[in-house]
Amino acid sequence: MEKPVLSVENLSLDFHLRTHILHAVRDVSFDLHRGRTLALVGESGSGKSVTARSLMRIVDKPGVMVGGRIILRTQGREVDLAQLASNSPEVRAVRGARIGLIFQEPMSSLSPVHTIGSQIDEVIRLHSGMDKRAARARTVELLGQVEIPNPAEMADRYTFEFSGGMRQRAMIAMALAVNPDILIADEPTTALDVTTQAEILDLIKRLQTERGMAVLLITHDMGVVAEVADDVAVMRFGRIVETGTVDAIFHAPQHAYTQRLLASTLKLEQPADARAEAVITPQPLLTVKGLTKVYGGAKGFLGTKKFALKAVDDVSLVLHAGENLGVVGESGSGKTTLGRLILRIVEPTTGQVLYRQKDGTEIDVTALSKSDLRKFHADVRLIFQDPFASLNPRMTIRQIIGDPLVVEGKLKGKEIEEKVAELLRLVGLSPDVMERYPHAFSGGQRQRIGIARALALDPRIIIADEATSALDVSIRSQILDLLLEIQSRLDLSFIFISHDISVVRYFCDRVAVMHRGKLVEIGPAETICTSPSEDYTRALISAVPNPDPRNKRMLHRTRFSALSTST
Amino acid sequence: MTLTPILDAKLAEDGPAISGLKPGMDPISDAAAGQWTLIWRKFLKQKVALFCGGVILALYLIGAFAEFLAPGLPDTSRAQYTYAPPQSIGFFTPDGQFQLHVKGYKVEIDRAALRRTFVVDDSVIVPVGLFVEGSAYKFWGVFDTNRHLIGPLDPTQTMYLLGADRLGRDLLSRLIYGTRISMSIGLIGVCMSLFLGVVLGSISGYFGGWVDTVIQRIIEVVSAMPTIPLWLGLAAAIPLTWSPLNVYFVITIIVSLLGWTGLAREVRGRFFSLRNEDFVTAAKLDGSSERRVIFRHILPSLTSHILAVVTLAVPSMIIAETSLSFLGVGLKAPVVSWGVLLQDAQNIRSISTAPWLLIWPSLAVVIAVLSFNFFGDGLRDAADPYET
Amino acid sequence: MLNYILKRLVYMIPTLIGMSIISFAIIQLPPGDYLTSLLSTLADGGAPIDPATVERLRSQYGLDQPIWIQYGKWMLGILTRGDFGFSFEWNQPVSEVIWSRMGSTLAISFAALLLVWAVSLPIGIYSAVRRNSIGDHVFTFFGFIGLAVPNFILALTLMYVSFRVFGQSVGGLFSPEYVDAPWSLEKLWDLILHLWIPILVIGMSGTAAMIRILRANLTDELSKPYVTTARAKGLPEYKVIVKYPVRIALNPFVSAIGWVLPELVSGVTITAIVLNLPTAGPLLLRALVAQDMYLAGSFILLLSVLTLVGMLVSDILLALLDPRIRYN
């Protein structure tokens, strides 16, 4: 085999923080080969991003490289980048020219006050010495290559005028402007919708084949790894615990951590075993009828008509007792608004939400008075996405979980404490933690506390809004199992809102698919996930990466024609 | 920091690699530390702010015990000591005996300029002592005494540690009395500002809609107008016949009238951003009433910020009073404030004959303002112990 | 863009009305109405009082009518005839006294604003980029001092220092020998010698504040991903910083004029009183002390309008700098 274009040998990096030194990268070694993709996989805090940045010597303070070599072999020369000063002309000549970089957040990675074109021109002119016009011509050509329509016109637009997918395309154009030998893609699709993700990964693959680049893909998503990687390095706590070809990693993992990571990923590829069959009763627990929410539309300042946005457009569905209903959709599909409309945190424009109370009578939630709404909120609870923002940092765990009980006023002092202890045990935490504050807990533990709070009033329905999205994959499946276990003990129904189709498939009995405020399709989870009837759903499902390199789903996906205009 | 995980336990066979900056250093456990404990710990790390907090405390103590700390009364004038320069305290008399003292003055007539100048006379020793008896006063208006912290042993003799003004009054005594007025105006003014801000802010927040709009526009208008012309305009309307106490209160009101807008804006901004936090939505869904949400969930998150903002508003009050009094439309004699003292240093003639009249009151103003700024900055940095 | 400017202009109208109401309220604050003051002054001067004149003035300013009509008449006079009322102290219309003074106020404020920008921009950038260096600490310390020393104390101190060091008195805009002299290079130099102190004094606290703002904003911007992007392009470090984060941190810097300007105008007022400069300040104080209320109120109104216009300019500058504002 040809010599690797880049070799990293025993790289170590330390972060000198105020209270301690964090050894973020420890003795990391890997090779990048032309035309091949190495995926660096790990959960948050594993040191994968820092590793990638150190290849370009752009690690921010207080990070310090403490050892190792970074050998770059291009244009017939060998350079050890680790030996050079991070701001030396030699290193700068490598950045952007020999190594290109794209990031997770295309919005914040591009300057908000410069046009897209001028930002790309700059790289070209810096490294190739072209004049202004030649550089612009090249920019337009590049934008065309990354499939941006009307490239000449779009080059004069600003970042905020691009959609998320288009921004990432522009970012790719910029990274590839000077034909680098290596492309580093740091979570390039994490902030994007699944269909956009598929297109961006496609694009990277295509450009890689055309140019014979080496790609270093940083990701936490095993599905993406299986779809695009040739080789895999698994990172944990700053070390590479295992390297191998993608097939070896997925089908014969050696390290316990790799096995566990794969197990938690694969587990979500099928329905949970623990899920009890929901009994479909003739009388649904919750009925949503023609629910609509329109934002704007009123006459604006100086008589200009403001743009009206239908966030939720005539959605009707039912939830049965003991059932788990999934609501999936991409960003802007209105799924979160739907959840908030049902709870009336957001007031619906039109439509009805009918709720069948314990005594069998049905009430219309949209017509409830403030005090009746409060009673409804005791029966129907919400679990938030962000486990950090949803707990008041100034209250102890006992106060947070006990707050709904205090407000309800049925229990007093010691009884509340006992109930909180019971709830903590239910969500798998020790009652000893009661006097601690949220800052003492990890993300997964905080989400458990949020669940305990939701359960405090013995609810009948829980609306979980992206409840597992902020968590690493191993924690994610634990939380899902916890919810299922609680459901088997208590009489509960879930409305599970998520952009993650595998999570919904694992957790839900039925799935509703939303697209641009409208309900596209609703049906049993297995049917929706294996043989959906609507085109949009088919495109959505087939764009989900499959964590099996022997069966790449995404590259053979169906495309939904209406999508190409939106990305 | 992290507690023993229960279900996460099987993942935690090793953790991120960490070593201490110094061996044997253990981070303080703060798992069960509440907001104020964390704020206090964070504040303690800021040495400058801490020191300035001490200075502020000292200034208020000086204000509180002005009568005792001042060597004399603020308005005792002695014509023969017009513009007498500062004296310094000596410890040993020429014959080598330990005795606190100041040296006396010798008056020389400058024939050319037709001016009297004071020269230190080494032969005259004025013995000085601590806790001496001097001019009588009613301490805090309650009990009569004539004890002073420092002063000439013989009450008929004089001591001008910071020099004298045009009427031969002791600048040190006047400065100490001025501390009381100037520092208290800052405090009272800020309390009034806070009161105004809270009342109008609550009205604005409670009624919302057009009431909120109107109040916001008023804030905008007031904060867009240049303060000094506005202050001048308001203060000039105070009738000359009013008693010093009335003037004091009206000036405080004027100063706080313009101070509350910044306060209200900041508090309102924080309030609104907190209202959209997930944990506040969670509290509403927990069944809390609007009132409970505000008092139990929003206000506790706001108080530390309000405290910082209020502290940072004090210096502008002090500067406002000083400026107004200096221009002659604020406090007037016989009231003594730093601004009133600076009025004596208004033109280049008096400054060049008696620079101390400018130096010491200015220094007092700058030290007070600087201390409040550093102290408030420290508070603000410590106000949110949860930000990362 | 035009739409945006128009919007800003319309938005200014209620603020203007608010300012005029406050200014009028100040005119009305002192006990007794304007005419009583006028009559007593005239009487003091021993001038004969013509009852017809009194009657004419009374109806012209609507003094016998409700207060809001008086306000209306005052505003109408300003808007239609540029008539701000009558200054009895100067015994001529306010408009004849006020404009030259407003001109010099504007000139000095503008010069101070330029100083604020010219000084705080490089120092702010330096302090943010070399955060916690010795230089940064020195500037931060001086910044705190600049914020803590009131304008008039600084003016007095500089006046004293310049008197001691240069032996010259620094009041006014010109030395006595040049006041009535025709314009010449020497006269210009004399003007500059007299101007540096007031401009330094007025600009001091604004500069200190702007340095702090720029430092804080730039520190935030420096950690944004787009800076890493610029670095990853291979740009030299100074270009990375000047072209991207500094460019973006300029936006709050420009919009900060909104509140720096009222402070500057405030500063000009009090500094001019101390240094005896021919701006609005000394005249305003004199008018207030003499209760020449139409003159005083008009000054307050015009000074407020001056800051408002400054804010409009800053809004427009901001829109020019930031496409996100321009396009919304």
XYZ file of C-alpha atoms in Angstrom, chain C residues 24-238:
215
model
C -41.505 71.962 28.614
C -42.123 70.565 32.076
C -38.760 71.980 33.126
C -39.753 75.381 31.735
C -42.882 75.225 33.862
C -41.223 73.931 37.027
C -40.153 77.159 38.757
C -42.951 78.875 40.643
C -44.712 81.722 38.829
C -45.083 81.957 35.081
C -42.694 83.339 32.565
C -44.374 86.696 32.303
C -44.205 87.398 36.023
C -40.492 86.818 35.881
C -40.211 89.055 32.858
C -42.221 91.820 34.478
C -40.213 91.697 37.680
C -36.952 91.852 35.720
C -38.180 94.739 33.655
C -39.385 96.440 36.774
C -35.985 95.916 38.392
C -34.380 97.576 35.409
C -36.746 100.482 35.866
C -38.006 100.167 32.309
C -41.547 101.294 31.722
C -43.980 98.457 31.212
C -46.311 98.783 28.312
C -49.589 97.019 29.195
C -50.191 96.354 25.493
C -46.880 94.489 25.213
C -47.764 92.445 28.257
C -51.127 91.558 26.768
C -49.563 90.665 23.442
C -47.002 88.368 25.095
C -49.666 86.836 27.290
C -51.754 85.791 24.339
C -48.771 84.851 22.180
C -47.597 82.264 24.735
C -51.142 81.443 25.824
C -50.250 82.089 29.442
C -53.855 82.475 30.474
C -54.751 79.155 28.885
C -54.418 75.542 30.143
C -50.918 74.142 30.269
C -51.290 71.794 27.316
C -52.294 74.667 25.069
C -49.205 76.538 26.205
C -47.199 73.454 25.312
C -48.925 73.292 21.930
C -48.183 76.940 21.217
C -44.552 76.495 22.192
C -44.171 73.445 19.934
C -46.063 75.117 17.102
C -43.775 78.124 17.328
C -40.689 75.905 17.151
C -41.959 73.796 14.285
C -43.405 76.569 12.099
C -41.273 79.612 12.840
C -38.243 78.250 14.653
C -39.424 80.367 17.581
C -38.290 78.862 20.897
C -39.685 81.668 23.017
C -38.156 84.800 24.457
C -35.107 85.087 26.651
C -35.726 87.948 29.052
C -32.196 87.802 30.367
C -30.783 88.492 26.923
C -33.812 90.479 25.946
C -34.012 88.774 22.570
C -35.612 85.668 21.071
C -34.082 82.402 22.302
C -33.373 81.353 18.723
C -30.910 84.212 18.298
C -28.876 83.192 21.328
C -28.981 79.481 20.970
C -27.680 78.443 17.551
C -24.029 79.502 17.734
C -23.786 77.835 21.121
C -25.349 74.624 19.786
C -22.882 74.679 16.898
C -19.843 74.707 19.163
C -21.443 72.051 21.389
C -21.927 69.832 18.355
C -18.371 70.429 17.168
C -16.805 69.620 20.517
C -19.027 66.563 21.083
C -18.142 65.271 17.652
C -14.422 65.816 18.212
C -14.705 63.991 21.530
C -16.563 61.128 19.832
C -13.782 60.816 17.267
C -11.251 60.719 20.089
C -13.283 58.035 21.860
C -13.269 55.871 18.759
C -9.690 56.482 17.753
C -8.374 55.611 21.195
C -10.701 52.842 22.311
C -10.588 50.799 19.117
C -6.908 49.840 19.170
C -6.775 49.533 22.942
C -9.946 47.417 23.037
C -8.569 45.065 20.404
C -5.227 44.840 22.163
C -6.859 44.136 25.527
C -9.092 41.392 24.155
C -6.430 39.667 22.092
C -3.774 39.903 24.794
C -6.200 39.222 27.584
C -4.647 39.243 31.056
C -1.299 40.479 29.774
C 0.438 43.265 31.665
C -0.660 45.788 29.036
C -4.262 44.646 29.380
C -4.134 45.060 33.146
C -2.636 48.536 32.812
C -5.340 49.613 30.361
C -8.059 48.038 32.474
C -6.789 49.917 35.507
C -6.729 53.227 33.638
C -10.135 52.389 32.241
C -11.512 52.043 35.746
C -9.928 55.332 36.753
C -11.390 56.986 33.644
C -14.834 55.774 34.617
C -14.432 56.815 38.222
C -13.220 60.399 37.820
C -16.090 62.790 37.177
C -15.581 65.100 34.189
C -15.386 68.280 36.187
C -12.771 66.931 38.586
C -10.661 65.832 35.643
C -11.095 69.253 34.069
C -10.058 71.028 37.261
C -7.069 68.730 37.696
C -5.839 69.234 34.141
C -6.424 72.945 34.508
C -4.263 72.957 37.628
C -1.566 70.774 36.080
C -1.397 72.848 32.927
C -1.258 76.006 35.013
C 1.610 74.585 37.060
C 3.530 73.008 34.157
C 2.921 75.411 31.294
C 2.035 78.428 33.361
C -0.896 79.099 31.100
C -4.529 79.423 32.020
C -6.680 77.167 29.908
C -10.152 78.627 30.145
C -12.069 79.576 27.024
C -11.286 78.669 23.453
C -8.643 81.344 22.749
C -5.965 83.258 24.580
C -7.026 86.894 25.130
C -4.835 88.208 22.315
C -6.491 85.999 19.713
C -10.144 86.368 20.685
C -10.813 89.168 18.258
C -7.923 88.497 15.888
C -8.680 87.339 12.355
C -8.132 83.655 11.553
C -4.497 82.708 11.099
C -2.310 79.681 11.661
C -1.319 81.058 15.047
C -4.920 81.457 16.044
C -5.675 77.886 14.951
C -2.731 76.596 16.983
C -3.956 78.594 19.947
C -7.386 77.005 19.510
C -5.897 73.530 19.439
C -3.875 74.311 22.583
C -7.095 75.290 24.286
C -9.180 72.435 22.914
C -7.127 69.404 23.883
C -8.043 69.620 27.537
C -11.823 69.775 27.094
C -11.799 67.056 24.456
C -9.623 64.809 26.580
C -11.837 65.430 29.588
C -15.074 64.802 27.738
C -13.785 61.749 25.929
C -12.194 60.096 28.951
C -15.084 58.199 30.505
C -16.588 57.350 27.119
C -13.262 55.939 26.002
C -12.970 53.878 29.151
C -16.496 52.540 28.688
C -15.961 51.737 25.024
C -12.741 49.874 25.749
C -14.603 47.707 28.210
C -17.423 47.053 25.752
C -15.111 46.224 22.886
C -12.948 44.025 25.061
C -15.943 42.049 26.328
C -17.528 41.661 22.888
C -14.321 40.785 21.153
C -13.488 38.218 23.825
C -16.834 36.552 23.110
C -16.299 36.690 19.371
C -12.761 35.307 19.570
C -14.071 31.966 20.769
C -16.658 31.623 17.970
C -16.245 28.808 15.420
C -15.929 31.196 12.462
C -12.605 32.365 13.908
C -11.395 28.779 13.815
C -12.628 28.612 10.210
C -10.578 31.669 9.346
C -7.574 30.158 11.062
C -8.104 26.864 9.240
C -7.934 28.764 5.967
C -4.291 29.480 6.703
C -4.677 33.226 7.253
C -1.985 34.938 9.315
C -3.127 35.555 12.879
C -3.504 39.342 12.656
